[in-house]
Coordinates of C-alpha atoms and ligand atoms in Angstrom, one line a residue:
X1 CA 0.0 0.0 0.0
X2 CA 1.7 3.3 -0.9
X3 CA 2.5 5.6 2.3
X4 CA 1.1 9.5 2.3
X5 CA 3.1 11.5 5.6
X6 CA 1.2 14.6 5.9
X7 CA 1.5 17.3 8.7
X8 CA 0.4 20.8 10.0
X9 CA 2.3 23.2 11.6
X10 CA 2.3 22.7 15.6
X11 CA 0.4 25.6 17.3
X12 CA 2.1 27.8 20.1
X13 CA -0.4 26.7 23.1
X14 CA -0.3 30.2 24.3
X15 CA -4.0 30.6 23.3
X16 CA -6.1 27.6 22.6
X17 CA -7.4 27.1 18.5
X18 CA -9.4 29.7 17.0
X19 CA -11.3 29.2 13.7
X20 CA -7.9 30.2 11.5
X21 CA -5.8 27.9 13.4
X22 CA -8.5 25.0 13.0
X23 CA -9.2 25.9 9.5
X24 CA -5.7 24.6 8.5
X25 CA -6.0 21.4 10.5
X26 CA -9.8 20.7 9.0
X27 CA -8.5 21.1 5.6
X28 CA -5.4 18.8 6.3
X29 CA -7.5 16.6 7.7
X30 CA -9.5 16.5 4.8
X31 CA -6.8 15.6 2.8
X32 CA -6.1 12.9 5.0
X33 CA -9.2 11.5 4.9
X34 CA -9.5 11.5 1.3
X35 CA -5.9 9.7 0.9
X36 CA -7.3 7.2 3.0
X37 CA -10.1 6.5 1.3
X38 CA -7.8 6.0 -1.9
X39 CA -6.4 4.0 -0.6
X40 CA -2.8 5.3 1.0
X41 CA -1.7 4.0 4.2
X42 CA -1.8 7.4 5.4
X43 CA -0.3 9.3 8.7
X44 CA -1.3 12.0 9.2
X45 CA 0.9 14.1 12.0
X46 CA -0.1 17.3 14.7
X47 CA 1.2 18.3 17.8
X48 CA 1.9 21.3 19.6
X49 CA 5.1 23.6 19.8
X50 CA 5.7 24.5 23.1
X51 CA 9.5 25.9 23.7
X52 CA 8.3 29.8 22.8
X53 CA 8.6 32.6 25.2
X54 CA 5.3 33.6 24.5
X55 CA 4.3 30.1 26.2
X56 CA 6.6 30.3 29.3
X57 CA 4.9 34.0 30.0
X58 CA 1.5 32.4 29.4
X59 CA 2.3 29.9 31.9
X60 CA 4.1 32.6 35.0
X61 CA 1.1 34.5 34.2
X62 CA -0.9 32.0 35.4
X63 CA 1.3 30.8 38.3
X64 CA 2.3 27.6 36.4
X65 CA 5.2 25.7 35.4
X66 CA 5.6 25.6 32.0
X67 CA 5.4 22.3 31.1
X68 CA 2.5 21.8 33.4
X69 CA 0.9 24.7 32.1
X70 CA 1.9 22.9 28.6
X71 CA 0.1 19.5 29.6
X72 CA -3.0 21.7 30.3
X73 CA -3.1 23.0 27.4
X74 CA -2.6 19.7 25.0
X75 CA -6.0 18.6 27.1
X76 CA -7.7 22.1 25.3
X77 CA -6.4 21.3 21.8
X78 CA -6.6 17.3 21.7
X79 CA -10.2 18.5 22.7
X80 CA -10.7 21.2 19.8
X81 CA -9.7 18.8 17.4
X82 CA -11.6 15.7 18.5
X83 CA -15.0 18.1 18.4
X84 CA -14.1 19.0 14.9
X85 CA -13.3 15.4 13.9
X86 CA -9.5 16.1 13.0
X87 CA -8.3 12.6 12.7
X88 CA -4.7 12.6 13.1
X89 CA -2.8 9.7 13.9
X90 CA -0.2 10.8 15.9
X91 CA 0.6 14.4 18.0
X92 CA 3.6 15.6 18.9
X93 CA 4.8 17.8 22.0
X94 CA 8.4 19.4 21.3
X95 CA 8.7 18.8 24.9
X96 CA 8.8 15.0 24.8
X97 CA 12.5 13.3 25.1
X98 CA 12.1 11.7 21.6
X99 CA 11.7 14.9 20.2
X100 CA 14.8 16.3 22.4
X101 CA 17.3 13.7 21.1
X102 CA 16.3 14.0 17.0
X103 CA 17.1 17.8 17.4
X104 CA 20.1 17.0 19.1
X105 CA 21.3 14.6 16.7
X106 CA 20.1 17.1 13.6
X107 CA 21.8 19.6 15.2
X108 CA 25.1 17.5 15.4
X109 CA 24.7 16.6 11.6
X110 CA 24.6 19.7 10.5
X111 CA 27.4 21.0 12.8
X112 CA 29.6 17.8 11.2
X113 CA 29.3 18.8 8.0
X114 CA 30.9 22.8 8.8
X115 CA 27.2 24.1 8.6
X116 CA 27.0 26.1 11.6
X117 CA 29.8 28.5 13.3
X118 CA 29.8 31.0 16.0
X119 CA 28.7 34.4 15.4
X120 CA 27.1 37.4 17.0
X121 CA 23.7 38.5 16.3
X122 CA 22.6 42.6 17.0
X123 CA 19.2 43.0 15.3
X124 CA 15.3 43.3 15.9
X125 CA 13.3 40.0 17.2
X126 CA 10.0 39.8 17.7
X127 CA 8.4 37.6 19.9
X128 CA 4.8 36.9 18.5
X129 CA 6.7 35.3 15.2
X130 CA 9.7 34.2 17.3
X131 CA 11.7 35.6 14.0
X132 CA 14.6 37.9 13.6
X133 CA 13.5 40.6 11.7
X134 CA 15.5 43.0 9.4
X135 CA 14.6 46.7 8.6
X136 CA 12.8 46.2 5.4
X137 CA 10.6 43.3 7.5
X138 CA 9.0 46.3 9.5
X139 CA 6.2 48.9 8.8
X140 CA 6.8 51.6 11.1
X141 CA 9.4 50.4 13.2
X142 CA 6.9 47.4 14.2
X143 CA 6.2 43.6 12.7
X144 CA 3.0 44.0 10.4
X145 CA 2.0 40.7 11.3
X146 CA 1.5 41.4 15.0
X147 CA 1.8 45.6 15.1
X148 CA 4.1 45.2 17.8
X149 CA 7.7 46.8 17.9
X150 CA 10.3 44.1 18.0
X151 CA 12.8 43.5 20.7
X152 CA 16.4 45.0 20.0
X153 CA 19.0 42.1 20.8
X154 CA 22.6 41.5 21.2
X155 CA 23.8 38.5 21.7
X156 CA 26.4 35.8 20.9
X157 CA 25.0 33.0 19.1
X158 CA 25.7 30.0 16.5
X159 CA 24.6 30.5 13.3
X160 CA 23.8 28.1 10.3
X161 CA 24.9 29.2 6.9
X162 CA 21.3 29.4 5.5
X163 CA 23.1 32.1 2.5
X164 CA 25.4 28.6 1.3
X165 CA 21.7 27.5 0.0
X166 CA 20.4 30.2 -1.7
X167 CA 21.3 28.6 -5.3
X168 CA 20.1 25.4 -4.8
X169 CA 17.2 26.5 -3.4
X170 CA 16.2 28.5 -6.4
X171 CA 17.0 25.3 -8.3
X172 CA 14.7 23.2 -6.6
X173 CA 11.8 25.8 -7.3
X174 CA 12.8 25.9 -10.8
X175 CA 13.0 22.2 -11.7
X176 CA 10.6 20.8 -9.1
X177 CA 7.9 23.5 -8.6
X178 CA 5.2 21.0 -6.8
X179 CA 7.7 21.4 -4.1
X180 CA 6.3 24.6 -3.3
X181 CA 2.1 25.4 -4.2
X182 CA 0.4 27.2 -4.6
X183 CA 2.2 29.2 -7.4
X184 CA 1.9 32.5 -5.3
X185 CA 3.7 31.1 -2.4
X186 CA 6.6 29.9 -4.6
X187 CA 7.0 33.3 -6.5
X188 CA 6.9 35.4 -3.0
X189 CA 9.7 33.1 -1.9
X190 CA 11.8 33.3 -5.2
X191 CA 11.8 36.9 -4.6
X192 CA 13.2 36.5 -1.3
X193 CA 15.7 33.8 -2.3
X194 CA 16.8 36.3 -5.3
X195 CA 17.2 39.5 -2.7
X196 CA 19.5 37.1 -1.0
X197 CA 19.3 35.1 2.4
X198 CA 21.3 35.9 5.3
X199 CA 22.8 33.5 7.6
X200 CA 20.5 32.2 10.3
X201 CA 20.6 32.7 14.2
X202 CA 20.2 28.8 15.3
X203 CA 20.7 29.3 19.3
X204 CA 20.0 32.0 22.2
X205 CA 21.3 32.1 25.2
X206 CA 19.7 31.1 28.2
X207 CA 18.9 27.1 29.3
X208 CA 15.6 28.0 31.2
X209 CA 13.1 26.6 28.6
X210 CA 14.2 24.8 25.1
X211 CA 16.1 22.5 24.4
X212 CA 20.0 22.8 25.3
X213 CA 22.4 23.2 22.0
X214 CA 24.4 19.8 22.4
X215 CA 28.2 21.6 22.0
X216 CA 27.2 24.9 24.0
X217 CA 24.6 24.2 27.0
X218 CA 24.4 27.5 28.3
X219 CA 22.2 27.9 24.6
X220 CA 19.4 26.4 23.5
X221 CA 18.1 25.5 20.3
X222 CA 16.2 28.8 18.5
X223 CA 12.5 28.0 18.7
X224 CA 12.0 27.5 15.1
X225 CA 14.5 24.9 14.1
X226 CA 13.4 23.0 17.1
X227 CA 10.2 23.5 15.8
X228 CA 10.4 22.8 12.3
X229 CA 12.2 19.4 13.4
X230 CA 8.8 17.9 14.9
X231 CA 7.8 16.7 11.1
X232 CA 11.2 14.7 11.3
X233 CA 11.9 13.6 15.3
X234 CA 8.0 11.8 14.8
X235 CA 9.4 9.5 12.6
X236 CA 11.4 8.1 14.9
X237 CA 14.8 9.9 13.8
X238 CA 18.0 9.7 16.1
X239 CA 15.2 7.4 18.5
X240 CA 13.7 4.6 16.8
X241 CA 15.7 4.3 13.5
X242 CA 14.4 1.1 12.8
X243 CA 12.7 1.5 9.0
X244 CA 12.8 5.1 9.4
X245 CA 13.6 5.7 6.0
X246 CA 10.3 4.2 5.3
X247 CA 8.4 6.8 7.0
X248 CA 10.4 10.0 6.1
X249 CA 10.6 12.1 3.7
X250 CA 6.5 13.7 4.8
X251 CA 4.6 14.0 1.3
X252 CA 3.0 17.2 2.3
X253 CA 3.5 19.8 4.8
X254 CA 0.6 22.3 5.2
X255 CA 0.9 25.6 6.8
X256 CA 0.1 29.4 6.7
X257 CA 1.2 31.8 4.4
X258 CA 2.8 33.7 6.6
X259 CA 5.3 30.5 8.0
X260 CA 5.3 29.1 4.4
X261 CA 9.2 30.9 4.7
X262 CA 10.3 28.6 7.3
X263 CA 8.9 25.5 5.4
X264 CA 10.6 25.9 2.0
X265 CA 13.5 27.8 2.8
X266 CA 14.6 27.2 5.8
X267 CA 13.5 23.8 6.9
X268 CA 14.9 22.2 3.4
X269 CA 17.9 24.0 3.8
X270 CA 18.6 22.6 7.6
X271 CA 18.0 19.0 5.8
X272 CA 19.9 19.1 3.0
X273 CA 22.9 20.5 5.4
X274 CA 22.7 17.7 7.6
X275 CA 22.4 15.2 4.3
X276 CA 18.8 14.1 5.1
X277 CA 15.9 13.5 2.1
X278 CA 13.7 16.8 2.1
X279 CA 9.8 16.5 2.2
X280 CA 8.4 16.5 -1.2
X281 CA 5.9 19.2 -0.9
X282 CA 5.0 22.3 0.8
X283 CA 1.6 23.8 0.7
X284 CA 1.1 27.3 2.1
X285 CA -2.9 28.1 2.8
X286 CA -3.9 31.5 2.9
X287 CA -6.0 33.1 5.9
X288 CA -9.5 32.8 7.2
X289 CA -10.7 36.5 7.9
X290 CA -13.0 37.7 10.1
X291 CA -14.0 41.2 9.5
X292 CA -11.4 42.1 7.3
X293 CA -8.7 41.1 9.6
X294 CA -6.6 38.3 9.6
X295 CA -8.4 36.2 12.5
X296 CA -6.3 36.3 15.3
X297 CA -6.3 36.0 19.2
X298 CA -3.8 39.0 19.6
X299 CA -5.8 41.2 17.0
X300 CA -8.9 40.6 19.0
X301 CA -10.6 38.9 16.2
X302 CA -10.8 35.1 16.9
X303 CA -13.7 33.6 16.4
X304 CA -14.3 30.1 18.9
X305 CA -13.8 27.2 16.2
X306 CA -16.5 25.4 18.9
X307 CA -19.6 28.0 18.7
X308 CA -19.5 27.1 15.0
X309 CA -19.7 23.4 15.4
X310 CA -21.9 23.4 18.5
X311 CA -25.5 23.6 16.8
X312 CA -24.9 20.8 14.3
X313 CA -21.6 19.3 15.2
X314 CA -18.7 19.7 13.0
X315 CA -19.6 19.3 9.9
X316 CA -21.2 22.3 8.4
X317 CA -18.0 24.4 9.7
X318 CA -16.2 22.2 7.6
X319 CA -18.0 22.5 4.6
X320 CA -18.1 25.7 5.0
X321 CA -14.4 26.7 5.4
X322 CA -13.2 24.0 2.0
X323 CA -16.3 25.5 -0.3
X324 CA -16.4 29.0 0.9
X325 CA -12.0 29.7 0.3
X326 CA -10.3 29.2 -2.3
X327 CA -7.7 26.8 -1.4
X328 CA -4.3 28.3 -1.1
X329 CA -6.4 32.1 -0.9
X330 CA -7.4 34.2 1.8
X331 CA -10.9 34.2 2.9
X332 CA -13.6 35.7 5.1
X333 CA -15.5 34.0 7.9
X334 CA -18.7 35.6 8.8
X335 CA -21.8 34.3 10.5
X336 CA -24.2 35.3 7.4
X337 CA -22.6 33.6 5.1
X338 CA -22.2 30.2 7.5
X339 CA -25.7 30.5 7.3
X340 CA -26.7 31.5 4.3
X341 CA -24.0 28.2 2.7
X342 CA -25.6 25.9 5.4
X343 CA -29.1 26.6 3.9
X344 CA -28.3 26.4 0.6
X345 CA -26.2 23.7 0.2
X346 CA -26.9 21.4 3.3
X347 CA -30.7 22.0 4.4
X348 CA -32.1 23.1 0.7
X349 CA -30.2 21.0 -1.1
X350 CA -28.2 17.5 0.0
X351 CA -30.5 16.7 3.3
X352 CA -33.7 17.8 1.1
X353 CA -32.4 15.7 -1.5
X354 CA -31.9 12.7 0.8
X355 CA -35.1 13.4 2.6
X356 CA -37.2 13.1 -0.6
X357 CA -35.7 10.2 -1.9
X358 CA -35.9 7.9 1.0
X359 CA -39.2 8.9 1.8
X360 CA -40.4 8.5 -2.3
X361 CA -38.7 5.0 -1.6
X362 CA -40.4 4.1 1.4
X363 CA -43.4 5.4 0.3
X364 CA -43.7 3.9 -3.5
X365 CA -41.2 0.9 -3.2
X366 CA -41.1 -0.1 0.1
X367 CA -37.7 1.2 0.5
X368 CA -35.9 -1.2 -2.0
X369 CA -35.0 0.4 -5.3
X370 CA -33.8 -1.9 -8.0
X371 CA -31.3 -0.8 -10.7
X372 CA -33.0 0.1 -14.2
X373 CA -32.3 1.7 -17.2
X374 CA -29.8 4.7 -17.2
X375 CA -30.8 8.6 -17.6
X376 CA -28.0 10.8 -18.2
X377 CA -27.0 10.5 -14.5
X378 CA -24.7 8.0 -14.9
X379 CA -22.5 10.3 -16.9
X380 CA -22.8 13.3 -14.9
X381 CA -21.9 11.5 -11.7
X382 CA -18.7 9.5 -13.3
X383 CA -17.5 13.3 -14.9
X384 CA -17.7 15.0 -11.2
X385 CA -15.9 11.9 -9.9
X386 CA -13.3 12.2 -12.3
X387 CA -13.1 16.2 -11.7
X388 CA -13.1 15.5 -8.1
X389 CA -10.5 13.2 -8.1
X390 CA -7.8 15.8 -10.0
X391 CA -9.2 18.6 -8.0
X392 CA -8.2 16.6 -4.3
X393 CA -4.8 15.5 -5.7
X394 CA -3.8 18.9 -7.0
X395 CA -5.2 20.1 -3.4
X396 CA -8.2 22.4 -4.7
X397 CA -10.3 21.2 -2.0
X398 CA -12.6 23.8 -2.9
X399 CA -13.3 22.1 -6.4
X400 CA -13.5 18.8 -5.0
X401 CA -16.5 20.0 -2.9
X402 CA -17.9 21.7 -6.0
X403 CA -17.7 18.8 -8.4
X404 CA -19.3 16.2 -5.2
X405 CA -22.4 19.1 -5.6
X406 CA -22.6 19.5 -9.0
X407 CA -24.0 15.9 -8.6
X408 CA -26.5 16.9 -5.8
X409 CA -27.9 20.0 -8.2
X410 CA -28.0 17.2 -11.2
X411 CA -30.2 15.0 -8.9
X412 CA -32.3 18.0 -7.7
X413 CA -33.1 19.0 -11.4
X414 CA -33.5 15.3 -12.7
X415 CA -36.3 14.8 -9.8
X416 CA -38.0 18.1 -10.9
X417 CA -38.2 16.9 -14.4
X418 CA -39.6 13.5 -13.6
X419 CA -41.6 14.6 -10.8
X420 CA -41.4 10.6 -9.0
X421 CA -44.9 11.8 -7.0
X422 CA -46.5 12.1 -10.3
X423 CA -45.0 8.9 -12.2
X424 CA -46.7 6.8 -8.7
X425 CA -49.9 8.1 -9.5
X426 CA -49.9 6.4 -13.1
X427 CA -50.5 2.8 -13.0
X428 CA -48.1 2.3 -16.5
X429 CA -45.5 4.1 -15.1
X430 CA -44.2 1.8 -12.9
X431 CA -40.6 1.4 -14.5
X432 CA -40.5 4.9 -15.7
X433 CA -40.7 5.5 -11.3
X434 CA -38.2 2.6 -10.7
X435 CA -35.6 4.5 -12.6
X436 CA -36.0 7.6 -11.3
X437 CA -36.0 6.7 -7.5
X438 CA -33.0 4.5 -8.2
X439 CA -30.7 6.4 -10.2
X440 CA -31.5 9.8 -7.8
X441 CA -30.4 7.5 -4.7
X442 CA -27.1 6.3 -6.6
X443 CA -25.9 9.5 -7.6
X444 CA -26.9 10.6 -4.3
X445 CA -25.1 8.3 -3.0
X446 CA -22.0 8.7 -5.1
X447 CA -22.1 12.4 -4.2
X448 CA -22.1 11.5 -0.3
X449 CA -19.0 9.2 -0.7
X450 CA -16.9 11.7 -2.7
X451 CA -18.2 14.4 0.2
X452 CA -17.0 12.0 3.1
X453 CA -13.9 13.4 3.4
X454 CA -15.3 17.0 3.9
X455 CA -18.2 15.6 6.3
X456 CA -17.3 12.4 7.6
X457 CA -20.3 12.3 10.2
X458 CA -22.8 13.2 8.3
X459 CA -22.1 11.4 4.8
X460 CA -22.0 8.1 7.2
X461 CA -25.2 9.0 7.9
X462 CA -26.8 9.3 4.2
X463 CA -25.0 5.9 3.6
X464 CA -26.5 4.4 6.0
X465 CA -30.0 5.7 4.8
X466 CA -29.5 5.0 0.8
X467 CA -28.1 1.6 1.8
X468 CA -24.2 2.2 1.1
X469 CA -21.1 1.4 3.0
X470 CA -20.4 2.5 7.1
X471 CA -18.7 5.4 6.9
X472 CA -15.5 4.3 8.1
X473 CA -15.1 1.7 5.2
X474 CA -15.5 4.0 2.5
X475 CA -12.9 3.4 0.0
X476 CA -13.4 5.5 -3.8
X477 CA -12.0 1.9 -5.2
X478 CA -15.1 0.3 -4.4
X479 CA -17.4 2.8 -3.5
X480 CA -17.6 5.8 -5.5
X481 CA -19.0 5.2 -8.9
X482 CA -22.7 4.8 -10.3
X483 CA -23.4 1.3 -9.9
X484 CA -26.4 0.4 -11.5
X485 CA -26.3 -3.2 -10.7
X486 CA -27.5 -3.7 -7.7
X487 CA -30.9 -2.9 -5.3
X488 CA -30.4 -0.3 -2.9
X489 CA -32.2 -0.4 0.6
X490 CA -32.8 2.6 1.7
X491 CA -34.3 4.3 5.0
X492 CA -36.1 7.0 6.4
X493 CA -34.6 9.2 9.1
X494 CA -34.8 12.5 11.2
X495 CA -34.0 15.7 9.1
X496 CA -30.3 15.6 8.9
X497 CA -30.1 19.5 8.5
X498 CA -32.9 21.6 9.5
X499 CA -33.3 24.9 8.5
X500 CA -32.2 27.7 10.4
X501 CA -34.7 30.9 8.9
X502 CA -32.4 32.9 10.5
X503 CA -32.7 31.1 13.6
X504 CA -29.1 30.5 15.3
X505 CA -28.2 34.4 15.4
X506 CA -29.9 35.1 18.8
X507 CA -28.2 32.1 20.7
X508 CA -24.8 34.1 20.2
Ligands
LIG1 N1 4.3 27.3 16.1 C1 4.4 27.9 14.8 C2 4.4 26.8 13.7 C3 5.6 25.9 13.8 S1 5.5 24.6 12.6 C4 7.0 23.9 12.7 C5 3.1 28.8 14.6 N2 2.1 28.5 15.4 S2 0.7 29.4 15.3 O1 -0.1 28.8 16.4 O2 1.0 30.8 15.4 O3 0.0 29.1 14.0 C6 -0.3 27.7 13.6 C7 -0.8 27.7 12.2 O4 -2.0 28.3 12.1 C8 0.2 28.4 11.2 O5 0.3 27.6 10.0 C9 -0.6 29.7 10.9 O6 -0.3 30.1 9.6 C10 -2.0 29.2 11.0 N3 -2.9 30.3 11.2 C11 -2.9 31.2 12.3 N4 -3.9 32.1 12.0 C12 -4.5 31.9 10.9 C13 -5.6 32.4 10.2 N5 -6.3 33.5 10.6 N6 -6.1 31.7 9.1 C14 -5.5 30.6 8.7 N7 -4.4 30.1 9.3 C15 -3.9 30.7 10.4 O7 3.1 29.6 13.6

């Protein structure tokens, strides 16, 4: 079975998720799902990255020891994620000792081979993006990202030479551009690999909190390449190096624009110096909005991932956030237009849909719809599948989702045109009704196995009514074309989406 290693970036824990910070791990986890149901043996890898001073003043702040503070804190997030159904298989602390030794060891590599020296660093830092910043990085004298003036430091440091790799970076952009997508992300970067790259600041001073720099323990390790180093120490490197090489390089790293930097600079760079495989790809997401500010906890515009998903459970916010932005583009969160999609495309639409036919089934055919003669359904269903299928590879989520509901607006227009209700009252039209009630379910159907990766709860549940697979067995192999060859059972049920009429606003 062919492996797929995919990760996020590991959140500072100095705030619990918000809805930008869960955006990125939904998607991921949407890609994960879908691998898996095509088959890859998939891992799929999050955690939490915990050495940053933001964290340690989080925790004195509220009279705790760090890594206690830090243990709290994996409780909130582990919880986040398992409300909004993020299956990952593994998550990783950059606390924990196996994570300790791989950075260690990487550190040691790269050191071997003459990549890092002693140096001084006097320059801006700031804090909230645990980055050193240069001039032209400022707006104002402050970091645009977090409007906050940067730190001035001076200190004495080792330094990786990050500038050795500005060549065969640019290379790697040139002759392998999937490396880096979406195409925006890679040409930002090429114009910051052609200004030129500096040398990197690798250590500061201090041993409080971090982990210690193996040949100088008075340091420790600078809070990004510690960081960056989770992806790698989870696979077991400088711990478990038993078949290692057969779970690194990661297929896909997906992170923010704004660290996509660290990812396809940096982090490749800190491999190849230390003569390790570098992941294959890089995928930098844009950001969920909120207001017309990036959604952040510091900007005062988070919005609680949970208030989203407590009405109808997760899936709707997950539907929303694939269909609603552009993949790879920034995009706005508001309440309206969670309601106004969930409507449409959720109670109007697929749960309408779904309702109909099982009750036409029930009603007319007892609930057991045998296969007939083909409308042009068959055809539309296997071109969205197809479309589908290149869309999720090439990671426009948001074209996946489009191509699953084409099918659903197919099936709505196909019932209107043979109006099932009418074909039962017309004692000759008894196959003319067969067909219609069975190929409606089965693209149905097909539509709620291609959408299982977006809505996992809830496409389990239309399976279970139009007679498909459990939910957790869905595999596209085997599941996701038009049949037509055998009967489907179907089954009545509760509304799976109700409308809301403008009903949830009040409850906020
Ligand atoms: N700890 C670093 C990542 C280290 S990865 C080796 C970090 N943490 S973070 O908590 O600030 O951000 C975690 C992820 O959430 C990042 O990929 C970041 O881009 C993403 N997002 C933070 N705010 C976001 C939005 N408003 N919208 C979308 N993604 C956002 O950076």
């Amino acid at each position: 079975m062919p492996r797929f290693y995919l990760t996020t970036a590991i959140d500072y824990v100095n705030s619990p998720p918000h809805l930008g910070t869960a955006y990125e791990k939904i998607t991921a986890d949407v890609i994960a799902r879908y691998r898996r149901s095509a088959g890859f043996d998939t891992h799929f890898l999050m955690g939490a990255d915990e050495h940053s001073l933001n964290v340690r003043r989080k925790a004195e702040e509220q009279g705790l020891e760090p890594l206690d503070y830090c243990a709290k804190m994996e409780d909130v997030f582990r919880a986040v994620w398992a409300k909004l159904d993020v299956s990952y298989d593994e998550f990783i602390r950059t606390t924990e000792r196996r994570h300790h030794l791989g950075v260690r060891k990487l550190l040691e590599a790269i050191r071997a081979r003459g990549g890092i020296y002693e140096g001084a660093y006097e320059g801006w830092y700031c804090v909230s993006c645990e980055a050193f910043k240069q001039e032209k990085d400022l707006e104002d004298g402050s970091c645009p990202l977090h409007r906050a003036k940067p730190d001035w430091i001076t200190e004495k440091n080792h330094f990786f030479r990050l500038s050795d790799y500005r060549d065969t970076l640019l290379a790697l952009y040139r002759e392998q551009p999937s490396f880096i997508e979406p195409e925006t992300r890679r040409n930002e970067l090429t114009n910051v690999l052609e200004a030129g790259l500096l040398d990197l600041s690798v250590s500061r001073p201090g041993s409080g909190w971090g982990i210690p720099v193996p040949f100088d323990e008075r340091s420790v390790v600078y809070v990004w390449f510690d960081a960056l180093m989770n992806y790698l120490t989870a696979t077991g490197y400088g711990t478990d190096e038993d078949g290692w090489d057969e779970r690194w390089p990661a297929d896909l790293h997906i992170v923010g624009k704004d660290i996509t930097r660290f990812h396809a600079v940096i982090w490749p760079a800190m491999l190849m110096a230390a003569g390790v495989a570098i992941p294959r790809q890089v995928f930098g997401h844009g950001f969920v909005n909120f207001q017309g500010e990036r959604m952040s906890k510091s900007l005062g515009t988070a919005v609680d991932p949970l208030e989203a998903a407590d009405h109808f459970g997760p899936d709707p916010l997950r539907l929303f956030l694939v269909r609603e932005i552009q993949y790879g583009q920034d995009g706005d969160f508001s309440w309206d237009r969670f309601e106004a999609r969930y409507d449409a495309d959720l109670a109007n639409s697929l749960g309408n849909l779904v309702s109909r036919i099982t009750t036409m089934a029930g009603r007319y055919r007892e609930g057991r719809l045998e296969p007939s003669a083909r409308s042009a359904l068959p055809e539309v269903a296997a071109r969205a599948v197809a479309d589908y299928h290149a869309a999720m590879v090439d990671l426009r989520l948001h074209d996946g989702a489009a191509a699953a509901f084409r099918i659903v607006g197919a099936v709505n227009e196909f019932l209107t045109e043979r109006a099932p209700w009418k074909l039962a009252k017309d004692p000759d039209a008894g196959a003319a009704l067969d067909e219609a009630l069975y190929e409606a379910a089965e693209a149905t159907r097909v539509a709620a196995v291609l959408l299982h990766p977006v809505m996992p709860k809830s496409t389990a549940r239309i399976l279970e009514r139009l007679g498909g697979v459990d939910g957790d067995g869905v595999r596209f192999d085997d599941h996701a074309a038009f049949e037509g060859g055998r009967a489907l059972i179907t089954r009545t049920g509760e509304p799976l989406w109700p409308r809301l009429a403008g009903g949830r606003s009040g409850s906020r």
